Amino acid sequence: MDKIDQYAVFGNPIKHSKSPQIHTAFAEQTGQALHYRAHKVEVGRFADAAAQFFKNGGKGLNITVPFKLDAYDFADELSGRARRAGAVNTLALGDDQRIYGDNTDGVGMVRDIKDNLGWEVHNRRILILGAGGAVRGILGPLLKQAPTQVTIANRTAEKAQTLAEMFAERGEVQGGGFDGLAGRQFDLIINGTSASMSGDLPPLPSQLLSNEGCAYDMMYGAEPTPFMRWAAAETAWAVSDGLGMLVEQAAESFCIWRGVRPDTKPVIDMIRQSLSA
């Protein structure tokens, strides 16, 4: 009997990861024989754990917090979007036994916003909250959609300005602090901060959203996040969390590994139901 291909997600913490459910569903749907599990890796031990995984016959890894920079350093070869993001969330073993690093977060989010939600990105004024690794990962694919402008706002204005400068050649990007947002309006606001995880909300002025403005939180949960509740109170035209992004970035990883793209909608629905169960 042929040995079943092994895949995994590395993170810390990892207990609540939905990746095993998602990839198992993808495999069943596409008729792929594989096994996928979650591994908690100790901080400082990523390179050893990843090397051991591939040495033991592993074919691919998803990488979550806090190891995306470690995975970037571990890869033998990087995709253009991984290089621009400065982080890797997908590792794949190539036919030449080299480890290929990619970042599927941004393309996953854009696919969720455009294809699943039906929102427009092209020619829209976009505000991104936060300037950490999560935001850096989405900027390239977002700018590829040619929005009118992208503004990055962060508690530390300098971090937002530095990030804007890094991506300035790819479109109209500016960065600053939250205090510079008063009196401005945006068609799409994306929350890339971790505030939702602690039940907090960035200090946002009112009337930030245009009449047809949409709000997207990269976090997700069984209940609407504080950011989503704020946006609804601001009469956003549409509001969404990032569950679709989670599934779409996983589908992109699956396609890199297996060469087949799964149907994400039934998997998004399945995970959504499991959250409220």
Short mmCIF file of C-alpha atoms in Angstrom, two decimals:
data_model
loop_
_atom_site.label_atom_id
_atom_site.label_comp_id
_atom_site.label_asym_id
_atom_site.label_seq_id
_atom_site.Cartn_x
_atom_site.Cartn_y
_atom_site.Cartn_z
CA MET A 1 0.00 0.00 0.00
CA ASP A 2 1.30 3.46 -0.90
CA LYS A 3 2.33 5.68 1.98
CA ILE A 4 -0.13 8.54 2.57
CA ASP A 5 1.38 12.01 2.09
CA GLN A 6 1.83 13.94 5.34
CA TYR A 7 1.00 17.63 5.87
CA ALA A 8 0.71 19.72 9.01
CA VAL A 9 0.32 23.17 10.52
CA PHE A 10 2.99 24.46 12.92
CA GLY A 11 2.11 27.07 15.52
CA ASN A 12 2.10 28.00 19.20
CA PRO A 13 -0.62 27.99 20.43
CA ILE A 14 -2.22 25.57 17.98
CA LYS A 15 -5.00 23.81 19.93
CA HIS A 16 -7.86 25.73 18.32
CA SER A 17 -6.56 25.57 14.74
CA LYS A 18 -9.21 24.82 12.11
CA SER A 19 -6.60 23.83 9.52
CA PRO A 20 -6.90 20.03 10.04
CA GLN A 21 -10.69 20.22 9.50
CA ILE A 22 -10.28 22.44 6.45
CA HIS A 23 -7.61 20.39 4.68
CA THR A 24 -9.30 17.08 5.51
CA ALA A 25 -12.47 18.44 3.90
CA PHE A 26 -10.49 19.61 0.85
CA ALA A 27 -8.89 16.17 0.51
CA GLU A 28 -12.23 14.36 0.71
CA GLN A 29 -13.80 16.74 -1.79
CA THR A 30 -10.99 16.39 -4.36
CA GLY A 31 -10.24 12.69 -3.82
CA GLN A 32 -6.71 13.33 -2.54
CA ALA A 33 -5.09 10.80 -0.19
CA LEU A 34 -3.30 12.74 2.54
CA HIS A 35 -3.05 13.12 6.29
CA TYR A 36 -3.02 16.54 7.97
CA ARG A 37 -2.49 17.36 11.63
CA ALA A 38 -1.62 20.25 13.95
CA HIS A 39 1.75 20.45 15.73
CA LYS A 40 2.58 22.72 18.64
CA VAL A 41 6.20 23.79 18.20
CA GLU A 42 8.23 25.34 21.00
CA VAL A 43 9.46 28.87 20.34
CA GLY A 44 13.06 28.74 19.18
CA ARG A 45 12.69 25.18 17.86
CA PHE A 46 10.99 25.85 14.51
CA ALA A 47 13.94 25.08 12.21
CA ASP A 48 14.65 21.78 13.99
CA ALA A 49 10.99 20.74 13.94
CA ALA A 50 10.52 21.65 10.27
CA ALA A 51 13.72 19.89 9.21
CA GLN A 52 12.63 16.77 11.09
CA PHE A 53 9.15 16.90 9.52
CA PHE A 54 10.53 16.97 5.98
CA LYS A 55 13.24 14.42 6.82
CA ASN A 56 10.49 12.03 7.94
CA GLY A 57 8.75 12.32 4.58
CA GLY A 58 6.49 15.35 5.14
CA LYS A 59 5.34 17.08 1.95
CA GLY A 60 4.11 20.48 3.12
CA LEU A 61 3.49 22.77 6.09
CA ASN A 62 1.18 25.62 6.94
CA ILE A 63 2.73 28.12 9.33
CA THR A 64 0.86 30.26 11.84
CA VAL A 65 1.78 32.55 14.74
CA PRO A 66 4.56 33.03 15.77
CA PHE A 67 6.66 31.23 13.12
CA LYS A 68 6.04 33.01 9.79
CA LEU A 69 9.41 34.78 9.94
CA ASP A 70 11.15 31.53 10.93
CA ALA A 71 9.55 29.84 7.92
CA TYR A 72 10.77 32.69 5.70
CA ASP A 73 14.33 32.02 6.86
CA PHE A 74 13.91 28.24 6.59
CA ALA A 75 12.80 28.15 2.94
CA ASP A 76 15.38 27.43 0.22
CA GLU A 77 13.40 29.42 -2.33
CA LEU A 78 10.77 32.16 -1.93
CA SER A 79 7.87 33.22 -4.13
CA GLY A 80 7.61 36.89 -5.09
CA ARG A 81 4.64 37.44 -2.79
CA ALA A 82 6.44 35.78 0.13
CA ARG A 83 9.45 38.02 -0.45
CA ARG A 84 7.25 41.14 -0.54
CA ALA A 85 5.36 40.03 2.57
CA GLY A 86 8.58 39.24 4.41
CA ALA A 87 6.84 36.18 5.84
CA VAL A 88 5.91 32.62 4.84
CA ASN A 89 2.75 30.72 5.76
CA THR A 90 3.20 27.80 3.33
CA LEU A 91 6.17 25.47 2.86
CA ALA A 92 6.24 22.86 0.12
CA LEU A 93 8.76 20.15 -0.69
CA GLY A 94 9.71 20.39 -4.35
CA ASP A 95 10.61 17.54 -6.69
CA ASP A 96 14.23 18.68 -6.36
CA GLN A 97 13.99 18.25 -2.54
CA ARG A 98 14.27 22.01 -2.02
CA ILE A 99 11.82 23.74 0.32
CA TYR A 100 9.65 26.32 -1.42
CA GLY A 101 8.17 29.16 0.70
CA ASP A 102 5.03 31.09 -0.20
CA ASN A 103 2.54 33.44 1.42
CA THR A 104 -1.12 32.83 0.62
CA ASP A 105 -2.69 35.21 3.16
CA GLY A 106 -3.15 38.20 0.85
CA VAL A 107 -4.51 36.30 -2.12
CA GLY A 108 -6.81 34.43 0.27
CA MET A 109 -8.23 37.66 1.64
CA VAL A 110 -8.69 39.25 -1.79
CA ARG A 111 -10.44 36.12 -3.07
CA ASP A 112 -12.78 36.14 -0.07
CA ILE A 113 -13.61 39.84 -0.46
CA LYS A 114 -14.14 39.72 -4.24
CA ASP A 115 -15.48 36.23 -4.96
CA ASN A 116 -17.29 35.23 -1.77
CA LEU A 117 -18.55 38.59 -0.56
CA GLY A 118 -18.87 40.30 -3.95
CA TRP A 119 -17.23 43.52 -2.77
CA GLU A 120 -15.23 45.75 -5.08
CA VAL A 121 -11.57 46.59 -4.44
CA HIS A 122 -10.64 48.25 -7.74
CA ASN A 123 -10.90 52.07 -7.62
CA ARG A 124 -11.84 52.01 -3.92
CA ARG A 125 -10.39 54.06 -1.07
CA ILE A 126 -9.07 51.53 1.43
CA LEU A 127 -8.08 51.98 5.06
CA ILE A 128 -6.02 49.26 6.75
CA LEU A 129 -5.78 49.26 10.54
CA GLY A 130 -2.46 47.98 11.90
CA ALA A 131 1.06 47.70 10.51
CA GLY A 132 2.22 44.29 11.68
CA GLY A 133 3.07 41.10 9.82
CA ALA A 134 -0.57 40.32 8.99
CA VAL A 135 -0.95 43.63 7.18
CA ARG A 136 2.37 43.32 5.38
CA GLY A 137 1.16 39.94 4.08
CA ILE A 138 -1.97 41.36 2.43
CA LEU A 139 -0.64 44.61 0.94
CA GLY A 140 0.87 43.18 -2.26
CA PRO A 141 -2.23 41.26 -3.45
CA LEU A 142 -4.49 44.13 -2.36
CA LEU A 143 -2.52 46.73 -4.35
CA LYS A 144 -2.56 44.40 -7.36
CA GLN A 145 -6.32 45.10 -7.56
CA ALA A 146 -5.57 48.79 -8.26
CA PRO A 147 -7.50 50.57 -5.51
CA THR A 148 -7.61 54.38 -5.74
CA GLN A 149 -5.51 54.63 -2.60
CA VAL A 150 -4.51 52.63 0.46
CA THR A 151 -4.03 54.28 3.85
CA ILE A 152 -2.34 52.38 6.68
CA ALA A 153 -3.14 53.60 10.20
CA ASN A 154 -1.34 52.35 13.29
CA ARG A 155 -0.88 53.32 16.95
CA THR A 156 2.78 53.91 16.16
CA ALA A 157 2.59 56.16 13.10
CA GLU A 158 6.21 55.50 12.13
CA LYS A 159 5.54 51.78 11.60
CA ALA A 160 2.66 52.60 9.24
CA GLN A 161 4.80 55.13 7.36
CA THR A 162 7.66 52.64 6.97
CA LEU A 163 5.28 49.99 5.64
CA ALA A 164 3.74 52.47 3.20
CA GLU A 165 7.18 53.38 1.87
CA MET A 166 8.01 49.69 1.34
CA PHE A 167 4.99 49.28 -0.97
CA ALA A 168 4.87 52.78 -2.49
CA GLU A 169 6.10 51.60 -5.91
CA ARG A 170 3.10 49.26 -6.18
CA GLY A 171 0.40 51.93 -5.82
CA GLU A 172 -0.88 54.96 -3.93
CA VAL A 173 -0.01 54.07 -0.31
CA GLN A 174 0.30 56.32 2.71
CA GLY A 175 0.79 55.65 6.41
CA GLY A 176 0.19 57.46 9.69
CA GLY A 177 -1.45 57.39 13.11
CA PHE A 178 -5.11 56.98 14.03
CA ASP A 179 -5.28 60.68 14.89
CA GLY A 180 -4.87 61.56 11.22
CA LEU A 181 -8.11 59.86 10.16
CA ALA A 182 -10.61 62.48 11.37
CA GLY A 183 -12.59 64.02 8.53
CA ARG A 184 -11.62 61.34 5.98
CA GLN A 185 -13.85 58.68 4.42
CA PHE A 186 -13.13 55.22 3.02
CA ASP A 187 -14.99 52.65 0.93
CA LEU A 188 -13.37 49.63 2.59
CA ILE A 189 -11.86 49.38 6.07
CA ILE A 190 -9.80 46.27 6.90
CA ASN A 191 -8.92 45.55 10.52
CA GLY A 192 -5.48 43.92 10.57
CA THR A 193 -4.80 44.60 14.25
CA SER A 194 -5.00 41.93 16.95
CA ALA A 195 -7.39 44.14 18.99
CA SER A 196 -10.36 41.85 18.31
CA MET A 197 -8.60 38.97 20.06
CA SER A 198 -8.61 40.93 23.33
CA GLY A 199 -12.05 42.45 22.82
CA ASP A 200 -10.63 45.90 22.04
CA LEU A 201 -11.12 48.40 19.23
CA PRO A 202 -8.61 50.83 17.70
CA PRO A 203 -9.42 54.51 18.47
CA LEU A 204 -11.45 55.33 15.36
CA PRO A 205 -13.32 58.58 14.64
CA SER A 206 -16.94 58.39 13.51
CA GLN A 207 -18.08 58.81 9.90
CA LEU A 208 -15.04 56.98 8.48
CA LEU A 209 -17.18 54.89 6.13
CA SER A 210 -18.60 56.18 2.86
CA ASN A 211 -22.26 55.56 2.01
CA GLU A 212 -21.44 52.18 0.45
CA GLY A 213 -18.52 51.47 2.78
CA CYS A 214 -17.67 47.90 3.78
CA ALA A 215 -15.79 46.67 6.85
CA TYR A 216 -13.66 43.50 7.03
CA ASP A 217 -12.03 42.04 10.14
CA MET A 218 -9.18 39.61 9.45
CA MET A 219 -10.07 37.92 12.77
CA TYR A 220 -13.08 35.63 13.11
CA GLY A 221 -15.16 34.00 15.82
CA ALA A 222 -18.59 32.68 16.74
CA GLU A 223 -19.75 36.23 17.52
CA PRO A 224 -19.16 39.53 15.68
CA THR A 225 -15.89 41.18 16.74
CA PRO A 226 -15.80 44.63 18.42
CA PHE A 227 -14.65 46.09 15.09
CA MET A 228 -17.58 44.50 13.26
CA ARG A 229 -20.01 45.85 15.86
CA TRP A 230 -18.48 49.32 15.52
CA ALA A 231 -18.83 49.17 11.73
CA ALA A 232 -22.46 48.03 11.95
CA ALA A 233 -23.21 50.93 14.30
CA GLU A 234 -21.55 53.24 11.76
CA THR A 235 -24.12 51.91 9.25
CA ALA A 236 -21.63 50.03 7.09
CA TRP A 237 -23.14 48.77 3.83
CA ALA A 238 -21.69 45.31 4.56
CA VAL A 239 -19.59 43.74 7.34
CA SER A 240 -17.61 40.47 7.44
CA ASP A 241 -15.10 38.63 9.57
CA GLY A 242 -12.05 36.79 8.19
CA LEU A 243 -13.28 33.19 8.25
CA GLY A 244 -13.48 33.14 4.45
CA MET A 245 -9.89 34.40 4.28
CA LEU A 246 -8.80 31.50 6.51
CA VAL A 247 -10.38 28.96 4.16
CA GLU A 248 -9.26 30.72 0.96
CA GLN A 249 -5.61 30.97 2.02
CA ALA A 250 -5.78 27.28 2.94
CA ALA A 251 -7.20 26.47 -0.52
CA GLU A 252 -4.28 28.30 -2.13
CA SER A 253 -1.83 26.24 -0.02
CA PHE A 254 -3.68 23.05 -0.97
CA CYS A 255 -3.43 23.97 -4.65
CA ILE A 256 0.32 24.60 -4.31
CA TRP A 257 0.77 21.15 -2.72
CA ARG A 258 -1.67 19.05 -4.74
CA GLY A 259 -2.18 20.93 -8.01
CA VAL A 260 -5.97 21.03 -7.61
CA ARG A 261 -8.17 23.86 -6.31
CA PRO A 262 -10.98 22.83 -3.95
CA ASP A 263 -14.44 24.42 -3.75
CA THR A 264 -14.26 26.67 -0.69
CA LYS A 265 -17.92 27.56 -0.13
CA PRO A 266 -19.05 24.27 1.49
CA VAL A 267 -15.95 24.32 3.70
CA ILE A 268 -16.57 27.91 4.82
CA ASP A 269 -20.16 26.91 5.66
CA MET A 270 -18.95 23.84 7.59
CA ILE A 271 -16.47 25.81 9.70
CA ARG A 272 -19.05 28.54 10.33
CA GLN A 273 -21.49 25.95 11.62
CA SER A 274 -18.83 24.40 13.85
CA LEU A 275 -18.13 27.81 15.45
CA SER A 276 -21.74 28.25 16.50
CA ALA A 277 -22.29 24.62 17.54
#
